[in-house]
Amino acid sequence: VENVRLVDRVSPKKAALGTLYLTATHVIFVENTPDTRKETWILHSQISTIEKQATTATGCPLLIRCKNFQIIQLIIPQERDCHDVYISLIRLARPVKYEELYCFSFNPMLDKEEREQGWLLIDLSEEYKRMGLPNNYWQLSDVNRDYRVCDSYPTELYVPKSATAHIIVGSSKFRSRRRFPALSYYYKGNHASICRSSQPLSGFSARCLEDEQMLQAIRKANPGSDFIYVVDTRPKLNAMANRAAGKGYENEDNYSNIKFQFIGIENIHVMRNSLQKMLEVCELKSPSMSDFLWGLENSGWLRHIKAIMDAGIFIAKAVSEEGASVLVHCSDGWDRTAQVCSVASLLLDPHYRTLRGFMVLIEKDWISFGHKFNHSMLLIISLDSLIYIFKFHAAAHMYFCKRTYSLWAHLWKNRADYLNPLFRADHSQTQGSLHLPTTPCNFMYKFWSGMYNRFEKGMQPRQSVTDYLMAVKEETQQLEEELEALEEVRHSCYVVCFLCLF
Amino acid sequence: QLECALSTLDSITLMYPFFYRPMFEVVEDGWHAFLPEQEFELCSSATSEWRLSYVNKEFAVCPSYPPIVIVPKSIDDEALRKVAMFRHGGRFPVLSYYHKKNGMVIMRSGQPLTGTNGRRCKEDEKLINATLRAGKRGYIIDTRSLNVAQQARAKGGGFEQEAHYPQWRRIHKSIERYHILQESLIKLVEACNEQAHNMDRWLSKLEASNWLTHIKEILTTACLAAQCIDREGASILIHGTEGIDSTLQVTSLAQIILEPRSRTIRGFEALIEREWLQAGHPFQQRCAQSAYCNSKQKWEAPVFLLFLDCVWQILRQFPCSFEFNERFLTMLFEHAYASQFGTFLGNNESERCKLKLQQKTMSLWSWVNRPSELSKLTNPLFEANNLVIWPSVAPQSLQLWEGIFLRWNRTSKYLDEAYEEMVNIIEYNKELQAKVNILRRQLAELETEDGMQESP
């Protein structure tokens, strides 16, 4: 469609004139400027909502909101064209079959070997080995081969040595969606571990011997502590309400040697609302400081971030300082559980703070343990809480089918763009766990404009400290090489000089 | 009560700077580092439209102005005396900044005393018109809302009416009065010290303090002033009521935006000297107690702190454009409230002369400008540029200055370590560069020596 205008979000009076293209996989806007012909590409699956606004004198406005918070406002001259584009985008943004997803047709011209290499980059069995497993206390179990026990769990996972197949199967029958307690992270230093599951089907009074034995097995797998924590990441009221539906939480009286703890994090619907409200604040035109702060508070977003952080810190401390294992669950064990386990792992283990380690963490805690990315904005929440720990650029969507190209390979190849120039493997901050303060520190949670206003270039700091430091480091590397070369030359010069004297 | 009595001595001469004896060698006397004649050179080298006037050398014409001011060449001292009687506190319009790029200027003053009768002063009109080029218009930026400016007439004040100043367009950009700013600070500090666990309460308390709103207002007005100068190519006159608070915030921030020199250490020190100390901001009254004053200190207000906070916001957005780092700003904040140096004592030059500060106390600049101090306050990321830098005033771009307000509530250990690492990266790079240069030179010399015919 020709003569389309792309409105500048920061200065609405400015609009670039160009042509809009719709392909099978992308929406592309190409500016008419003769020399640059700047292009804006949007993947169909990036599109979250499309809104057709009231026709004005200048044309028909179309507002595209993307999952990465980018907002594209187009003005299409003819109403008929606008409608066509609108209908097409609605259809294209919601693929009916997996095969329609872009990742299946994306062809960056790698050969089969390179493609497979990308997928092998993340090898979870290597990761468990790095943790020190298997060992005297934990073993690899194939009880879930072919997904016969739980269809949303990985086929290979780690369980306590004393957990027989009988116990595991019995426990799985007592857990929502059969998601029995399994290992998320093993802390070599003191044998404590983080395990995860879904809620027990305990109702008001139901018991299950195998499930109780499962928790005992977890406790026994840690000789350093005579109890385990069971952390329910739901608000107490919600957990209690679940009892009426035949689910619920662990009763300390029935399970020997557990200390039960609620750490209330709101559920996905509340969080989705919260994110929605916050994005509305971001979309405000020329808000006052009060509008912004009030809107931010009203959304409750930072409150959620803090709740997740508090939970992660509690678990990390339980493991590293008390040496006690923790079993974490929410309702289904794939939302809040994943967030909280990831945060705790990041605090405990410096390996997850490296680029590769972080990719492994996502693969382990989110992908292999079955997070539903189609409905995902929870990864966003985790990432938001991670920004507090250290700055990191991460992609926001994942593909998990082996017929596509691995995102990890792409990230890894371009890793220079994602590195933190201040990282030093030998620094005290990279040894062992990070100690975050637990004293009230509400002021530390700040709005992540780099994520939520990423595309509003005017709002970001204009000069990037990171870019500057990366450039300095690159130059340093070149200087080191040159220094080495020069020193060799000088050395040879002296040798020749010496020989000439004779 | 005892503490209060000790910390706000009525007699300034009993204050610490009068007893302090420096334990360091004074290389450069800070009292004479930024003389008005030298500062004037920067303008007079580019244009001959301005002159130095000594009409106020006894402080008789304007008690809060310095002895030497810069005025249009065509206006004589007699006219200045008349204009002084038409402006609040005798603060007649003077030059604040000359923009070399296009010759436009920033002037500042107190409000015109038009009163309810619509009094006018031909000399005042002539003075500010003298700054305009033929056929060009100027802008008057009044830091009061139109309402407030109109109400000022009842008390003898007012604003420049279009009929008398046809070549000037007036813009009202309200910045809160100083006592409101003090309430803001008190609420903010309370919010920061509160031990509540609740995130929502923190955000609503932060919002209720309005501190960030003031930052936004001040920065917006400074950007407007800078835009008039640089984008519109028009001269401006800035004033509020007295011209000693918001006026100075705007003129100094506009210079940070417009002029790279103000972002160097010496340039910034000169800016403080000109636009705050000599311009007569009443430091003694404004910076007596900070946020914890018990007695009703009715002139207390964090005007200077707000200015430093605005500078920090710009520094955060342009981390490579300032020669100084955050610690430099923090240091200035502290010394404005309590110091062993005499720089921030007194309310204006007249008082400073009476107290004989130059003879009896040491200047802050004497201490700061020593290389050993400067090295801690220099920004390792600084790369000199010639840009006009435009800060974003969107709420998402403005942050609470943790280095001041949360300094004692949280450990800065990890941030300090990150800063150290950054300094190391940059210094190591410089060392390598130096080594490589030496080697290159050596090799060049070796190659030109006799007997060195072949390269190895």
Tab-separated table of N, CA, C and O in Angstrom, chain B residues 8 68 73 144 153-154 179 197 216 219 271 309 374 401:
chain	number	residue	atom	x	y	z
B	8	THR	N	23.224	26.597	63.731
B	8	THR	CA	22.867	27.828	63.007
B	8	THR	C	23.229	29.023	63.864
B	8	THR	O	22.389	29.647	64.479
B	68	ILE	N	30.616	44.213	39.796
B	68	ILE	CA	30.795	44.365	38.353
B	68	ILE	C	29.742	43.546	37.612
B	68	ILE	O	29.565	42.363	37.890
B	73	LYS	N	26.375	47.962	25.675
B	73	LYS	CA	27.288	49.098	25.595
B	73	LYS	C	26.574	50.430	25.526
B	73	LYS	O	27.007	51.436	26.063
B	144	ARG	N	6.713	32.524	36.820
B	144	ARG	CA	5.469	32.460	37.595
B	144	ARG	C	4.332	32.204	36.625
B	144	ARG	O	4.413	32.558	35.441
B	153	ARG	N	0.932	42.310	41.088
B	153	ARG	CA	0.771	43.752	40.911
B	153	ARG	C	0.230	44.414	42.167
B	153	ARG	O	0.586	45.538	42.512
B	154	ALA	N	-0.649	43.691	42.871
B	154	ALA	CA	-1.245	44.249	44.087
B	154	ALA	C	-0.182	44.566	45.128
B	154	ALA	O	-0.381	45.432	45.985
B	179	HIS	N	9.425	28.173	49.262
B	179	HIS	CA	8.976	27.499	50.489
B	179	HIS	C	8.245	26.196	50.157
B	179	HIS	O	8.279	25.249	50.936
B	197	HIS	N	7.446	-1.827	54.565
B	197	HIS	CA	7.731	-2.872	53.594
B	197	HIS	C	6.948	-2.702	52.319
B	197	HIS	O	7.160	-3.412	51.361
B	216	LYS	N	11.113	18.086	36.850
B	216	LYS	CA	10.570	18.120	35.483
B	216	LYS	C	10.266	19.555	35.058
B	216	LYS	O	10.585	19.984	33.960
B	219	LEU	N	13.607	21.576	34.522
B	219	LEU	CA	14.307	21.151	33.308
B	219	LEU	C	13.553	21.579	32.062
B	219	LEU	O	14.145	21.984	31.066
B	271	LEU	N	30.566	28.718	36.361
B	271	LEU	CA	29.116	28.882	36.265
B	271	LEU	C	28.514	29.117	37.639
B	271	LEU	O	27.679	30.005	37.839
B	309	ASP	N	20.478	18.471	41.338
B	309	ASP	CA	19.729	17.276	40.947
B	309	ASP	C	19.449	17.308	39.440
B	309	ASP	O	19.622	16.319	38.727
B	374	LEU	N	40.901	16.455	42.311
B	374	LEU	CA	40.232	16.405	41.013
B	374	LEU	C	40.166	14.997	40.450
B	374	LEU	O	39.186	14.616	39.816
B	401	TRP	N	17.480	10.766	42.730
B	401	TRP	CA	18.930	10.827	42.882
B	401	TRP	C	19.331	10.035	44.132
B	401	TRP	O	19.466	10.569	45.229
